Amino acid sequence: MTKVKPITSTMVFEAFWECPELALVRNFISRLWMRIYDLLQMAANLNQTLMYLWLLSHATCLLGFVGSFFVPGAYDAALVGCTATYVLAVSRHLRFLLSDTRFRGSLSTRAPISELLRGENTILLAMATLMATTAPSVVKMVPFATFASMNLVSFVLLDVMTASHFTKTLVPFLRYVETTILSHMCYWDYAVMAAYAWEGKACWLVIFVVTWLMKLEISELSRKSVHGVLAVVSCVIRASGIVLLVLAMEDLKLGAAVLLPTREILLADKAAATPVINLSLKHRVESLMFDSFSIINDVDR
């Protein structure tokens, strides 16, 4: 009679540990950790503490935002994280301008500092500072937490897993998702305006609106959001049947098309076959606001 060997907890654990699915997960985690370790060692060897600060500020902002739903004090951590993020980005932009020889000896009437003041990161730093000096609001924090999560995901996929076939396949989808999210965040600016208006202090709302108007100059997605809102309002007014309001709305839309041009508007206008207006149509890799670490840290590019 064959003696049946009893199944022990050790046997179950060994069988589970050696299963192919778990081995695949272990291999992925091991490769991910080794890649992160190599990057951290490279930063330490080159004395590039910017990478540590960049990752820490993004992580602090995102974790603080999530934690603010459970721990009130976590909101302050999110404020510190998002402010530190854009202080680093603005300082990076400043170092880039100081190393750029194009501005030396230039006879232009516009001072080089205007490039810094009109930069994406400077505008976001102004918004973050305004948020830090006003009443706590999750609505105000949503865009910064979104940008932090996008940058962290981009860092893992583009800087940590650079040689992965999975990453190369996922990049086009990542670009599409990022553009969609950024477009929604431009519409979220109107919710932030409502949050400042709800506080009952007109000065905060005015400061935010002025900063937002500066953002319209450099962000085509923000300009598209304005046209989107005007299109919705126009539909409502047309449904009302009030001729005077319909005509006024059409004039407003025509004025917005001139002051806030987009690629679609210019392509639809045959007279603007060769547009000369700067539309700020930059690839994400060229943007200072949403660069992965490898681009942000490359000051001399």
Coordinates of C-alpha atoms in Angstrom, one line a residue:
M1 CA 0.0 0.0 0.0
T2 CA 1.4 3.3 -1.1
K3 CA 1.9 5.8 1.8
V4 CA 0.5 9.2 0.9
K5 CA 2.8 12.0 2.0
P6 CA 0.9 14.7 3.8
I7 CA 0.7 18.2 2.3
T8 CA 2.5 20.7 4.5
S9 CA 2.4 24.5 4.6
T10 CA 6.1 24.5 3.4
M11 CA 5.1 22.5 0.3
V12 CA 2.3 24.9 -0.5
F13 CA 4.5 27.9 0.0
E14 CA 7.3 26.4 -2.3
A15 CA 4.8 25.5 -5.0
F16 CA 3.3 29.0 -4.9
W17 CA 6.8 30.7 -4.8
E18 CA 8.0 28.7 -7.9
C19 CA 4.9 29.2 -10.1
P20 CA 5.7 30.9 -13.5
E21 CA 3.4 33.9 -12.9
L22 CA 5.1 34.8 -9.6
A23 CA 8.5 34.3 -11.1
L24 CA 7.5 36.8 -13.9
V25 CA 6.4 39.4 -11.3
R26 CA 9.6 38.9 -9.3
N27 CA 11.7 39.3 -12.4
F28 CA 9.9 42.5 -13.3
I29 CA 10.3 44.0 -9.8
S30 CA 13.9 43.0 -9.7
R31 CA 14.7 44.7 -13.0
L32 CA 12.7 47.8 -12.0
W33 CA 14.6 48.1 -8.8
M34 CA 18.0 47.6 -10.4
R35 CA 17.2 50.3 -13.0
I36 CA 16.1 52.7 -10.2
Y37 CA 19.2 51.8 -8.2
D38 CA 21.5 52.5 -11.2
L39 CA 19.8 55.9 -11.8
L40 CA 20.2 56.8 -8.1
Q41 CA 23.9 55.8 -8.1
M42 CA 24.4 57.8 -11.3
A43 CA 22.9 60.8 -9.7
A44 CA 25.0 60.4 -6.6
N45 CA 28.2 60.0 -8.6
L46 CA 27.5 63.1 -10.6
N47 CA 26.3 65.0 -7.5
Q48 CA 22.9 65.6 -9.2
T49 CA 20.7 66.0 -6.2
L50 CA 18.0 67.5 -8.5
M51 CA 16.7 64.0 -9.4
Y52 CA 16.1 63.2 -5.7
L53 CA 14.4 66.5 -5.1
W54 CA 12.3 66.2 -8.3
L55 CA 11.1 62.7 -7.4
L56 CA 10.5 63.7 -3.8
S57 CA 8.5 66.8 -4.6
H58 CA 6.2 65.0 -7.0
A59 CA 5.7 62.1 -4.6
T60 CA 5.0 64.5 -1.7
C61 CA 2.5 66.4 -3.8
L62 CA 0.6 63.2 -4.9
L63 CA 0.7 61.4 -1.6
G64 CA -0.3 64.6 0.2
F65 CA -3.2 65.1 -2.1
V66 CA -4.5 61.5 -1.6
G67 CA -3.8 61.7 2.1
S68 CA -5.7 65.0 2.5
F69 CA -9.0 63.0 2.1
F70 CA -8.1 61.2 5.3
V71 CA -5.6 63.3 7.2
P72 CA -6.2 67.1 7.2
G73 CA -2.5 67.9 7.7
A74 CA -1.6 66.0 4.5
Y75 CA -2.8 69.0 2.5
D76 CA 0.1 71.1 3.7
A77 CA 2.5 68.4 2.5
A78 CA 0.9 68.5 -0.9
L79 CA 1.4 72.3 -1.0
V80 CA 5.1 71.9 -0.1
G81 CA 5.5 69.3 -2.8
C82 CA 3.8 71.2 -5.6
T83 CA 5.6 74.5 -4.7
A84 CA 9.0 72.8 -4.5
T85 CA 8.4 71.1 -7.9
Y86 CA 7.9 74.3 -9.7
V87 CA 10.7 76.1 -7.8
L88 CA 13.0 73.4 -9.2
A89 CA 11.5 73.8 -12.7
V90 CA 11.8 77.6 -12.7
S91 CA 15.4 77.4 -11.4
R92 CA 16.2 74.9 -14.2
H93 CA 14.7 77.3 -16.7
L94 CA 16.7 80.1 -15.3
R95 CA 20.0 78.1 -15.6
F96 CA 19.0 77.3 -19.2
L97 CA 18.6 81.0 -20.0
L98 CA 21.8 81.9 -18.4
S99 CA 23.7 79.3 -20.4
D100 CA 22.0 80.4 -23.7
T101 CA 24.3 82.6 -25.7
R102 CA 21.5 83.9 -28.0
F103 CA 20.6 86.6 -25.5
R104 CA 24.1 88.0 -25.1
G105 CA 24.6 91.3 -27.0
S106 CA 21.1 91.1 -28.3
L107 CA 19.5 94.5 -29.3
S108 CA 16.0 93.3 -28.7
T109 CA 13.7 95.6 -26.8
R110 CA 12.4 92.6 -24.8
A111 CA 14.6 91.6 -21.9
P112 CA 15.6 87.9 -21.6
I113 CA 13.9 87.7 -18.2
S114 CA 10.5 87.9 -20.1
E115 CA 11.3 84.3 -21.3
L116 CA 11.4 83.3 -17.7
L117 CA 8.3 85.3 -16.5
R118 CA 6.2 83.9 -19.4
G119 CA 7.3 80.3 -19.0
E120 CA 4.9 77.5 -18.2
N121 CA 6.6 76.7 -14.9
T122 CA 6.6 80.3 -13.7
I123 CA 2.9 80.5 -14.3
L124 CA 2.3 77.3 -12.4
L125 CA 4.6 78.4 -9.6
A126 CA 2.5 81.6 -9.3
M127 CA -0.7 79.5 -9.1
A128 CA 0.8 77.2 -6.5
T129 CA 1.9 80.2 -4.4
L130 CA -1.5 81.7 -4.6
M131 CA -3.0 78.4 -3.6
A132 CA -0.7 78.2 -0.6
T133 CA -1.7 81.6 0.7
T134 CA -5.5 81.0 0.4
A135 CA -8.0 78.7 2.0
P136 CA -7.3 75.0 1.6
S137 CA -9.3 73.4 -1.3
V138 CA -9.0 70.0 -2.9
V139 CA -10.4 71.6 -6.1
K140 CA -7.3 73.9 -6.4
M141 CA -5.0 70.9 -5.8
V142 CA -6.4 68.6 -8.5
P143 CA -4.3 70.0 -11.4
F144 CA -1.0 69.8 -9.5
A145 CA -1.7 66.3 -8.3
T146 CA -2.6 65.3 -11.8
F147 CA 0.7 66.7 -13.2
A148 CA 2.6 65.0 -10.5
S149 CA 1.1 61.6 -11.2
M150 CA 1.7 62.1 -15.0
N151 CA 5.3 63.0 -14.4
L152 CA 5.9 60.0 -12.1
V153 CA 4.3 57.6 -14.6
S154 CA 6.4 59.1 -17.3
F155 CA 9.6 58.8 -15.3
V156 CA 9.0 55.1 -14.7
L157 CA 8.1 54.3 -18.3
L158 CA 10.6 56.6 -20.1
D159 CA 13.5 56.7 -17.7
V160 CA 13.4 53.5 -15.6
M161 CA 12.0 51.1 -18.2
T162 CA 13.7 52.6 -21.3
A163 CA 14.7 49.3 -22.9
S164 CA 11.4 47.6 -22.3
H165 CA 9.4 46.5 -25.3
F166 CA 6.3 47.1 -23.2
T167 CA 7.3 50.8 -22.8
K168 CA 8.0 51.3 -26.5
T169 CA 4.5 49.9 -27.3
L170 CA 2.8 52.0 -24.7
V171 CA 4.4 55.4 -25.5
P172 CA 1.9 56.3 -28.3
F173 CA -1.0 55.5 -25.9
L174 CA 0.7 57.4 -23.2
R175 CA 1.0 60.5 -25.4
Y176 CA -2.7 60.3 -26.2
V177 CA -3.8 59.9 -22.6
E178 CA -1.5 62.8 -21.5
T179 CA -3.0 65.1 -24.1
T180 CA -6.5 64.2 -23.1
I181 CA -5.8 64.7 -19.4
L182 CA -4.1 68.0 -20.0
S183 CA -7.1 69.1 -22.0
H184 CA -9.4 68.3 -19.2
M185 CA -7.2 70.1 -16.7
C186 CA -7.6 73.2 -18.8
Y187 CA -11.4 73.0 -18.3
W188 CA -10.7 72.3 -14.6
D189 CA -9.3 75.9 -14.4
Y190 CA -12.9 77.2 -14.5
A191 CA -13.7 75.1 -11.4
V192 CA -10.7 76.6 -9.7
M193 CA -12.0 80.1 -10.6
A194 CA -15.3 79.1 -9.0
A195 CA -13.4 77.9 -5.9
Y196 CA -11.7 81.3 -5.5
A197 CA -15.0 83.1 -6.2
W198 CA -16.7 81.0 -3.5
E199 CA -14.1 82.3 -0.9
G200 CA -15.6 85.7 -1.3
K201 CA -12.3 87.6 -1.8
A202 CA -12.2 89.3 -5.2
C203 CA -8.5 89.9 -5.0
W204 CA -7.6 86.2 -5.0
L205 CA -9.9 85.6 -8.0
V206 CA -8.5 88.6 -9.9
I207 CA -4.9 87.4 -9.3
F208 CA -5.8 83.9 -10.5
V209 CA -7.6 85.1 -13.6
V210 CA -4.6 87.4 -14.6
T211 CA -2.3 84.4 -14.2
W212 CA -4.7 82.2 -16.2
L213 CA -4.8 84.9 -19.0
M214 CA -1.0 84.6 -19.2
K215 CA -1.4 80.9 -19.5
L216 CA -3.7 81.4 -22.5
E217 CA -0.8 83.0 -24.4
I218 CA 1.4 79.9 -24.2
S219 CA -1.0 77.0 -24.0
E220 CA -3.1 76.1 -27.0
L221 CA -5.1 73.6 -25.0
S222 CA -6.2 76.4 -22.7
R223 CA -7.3 78.4 -25.7
K224 CA -9.2 75.5 -27.0
S225 CA -11.0 75.2 -23.6
V226 CA -12.2 78.8 -24.0
H227 CA -13.6 78.1 -27.5
G228 CA -15.2 74.9 -26.1
V229 CA -17.0 76.9 -23.3
L230 CA -18.1 79.6 -25.8
A231 CA -19.5 76.9 -28.0
V232 CA -21.6 75.4 -25.2
V233 CA -22.8 78.9 -24.2
S234 CA -23.6 79.7 -27.8
C235 CA -25.8 76.5 -28.1
V236 CA -27.7 77.5 -25.0
I237 CA -28.3 81.1 -26.2
R238 CA -29.4 79.8 -29.7
A239 CA -31.9 77.5 -27.9
S240 CA -33.3 80.6 -26.1
G241 CA -34.1 82.2 -29.4
I242 CA -33.2 85.7 -28.2
V243 CA -31.8 87.3 -31.4
L244 CA -29.8 90.1 -29.6
L245 CA -28.0 87.6 -27.4
V246 CA -27.3 85.3 -30.4
L247 CA -25.7 88.2 -32.4
A248 CA -23.7 89.3 -29.4
M249 CA -22.5 85.7 -28.8
E250 CA -21.4 85.4 -32.5
D251 CA -19.4 88.6 -32.2
L252 CA -17.8 87.3 -29.0
K253 CA -16.8 84.1 -30.7
L254 CA -15.3 86.0 -33.7
G255 CA -13.3 88.1 -31.3
A256 CA -12.1 85.0 -29.4
A257 CA -11.0 83.4 -32.7
V258 CA -8.8 86.5 -33.4
L259 CA -7.4 86.9 -29.9
L260 CA -7.1 83.2 -29.1
P261 CA -6.1 81.4 -32.3
T262 CA -5.8 77.6 -32.5
R263 CA -4.4 75.4 -35.2
E264 CA -7.9 74.4 -36.2
I265 CA -9.1 78.0 -36.6
L266 CA -6.0 79.0 -38.7
L267 CA -6.3 75.9 -40.9
A268 CA -10.0 76.7 -41.5
D269 CA -9.1 80.2 -42.6
K270 CA -7.8 80.0 -46.2
A271 CA -6.3 83.5 -45.8
A272 CA -4.0 82.2 -43.1
A273 CA -2.3 79.4 -45.1
T274 CA 1.0 80.4 -43.7
P275 CA 0.3 81.4 -40.0
V276 CA 2.8 83.6 -38.3
I277 CA 1.4 83.4 -34.9
N278 CA 3.2 81.4 -32.3
L279 CA 0.7 78.6 -31.3
S280 CA 3.0 77.1 -28.7
L281 CA 2.5 73.7 -30.3
K282 CA 5.3 71.9 -28.5
H283 CA 5.8 68.2 -28.2
R284 CA 5.6 67.0 -24.6
V285 CA 9.3 66.3 -24.5
E286 CA 10.1 69.9 -25.4
S287 CA 7.8 71.3 -22.7
L288 CA 9.4 72.5 -19.4
M289 CA 6.1 71.8 -17.6
F290 CA 5.8 68.1 -18.3
D291 CA 9.3 66.8 -19.0
S292 CA 10.6 63.5 -17.7
F293 CA 13.6 63.8 -15.4
S294 CA 16.2 63.2 -18.1
I295 CA 15.0 66.3 -19.9
I296 CA 14.5 68.5 -16.9
N297 CA 18.0 67.8 -15.6
D298 CA 19.6 68.4 -19.0
V299 CA 20.2 72.1 -18.5
D300 CA 22.5 72.6 -21.5
R301 CA 20.3 71.0 -24.1

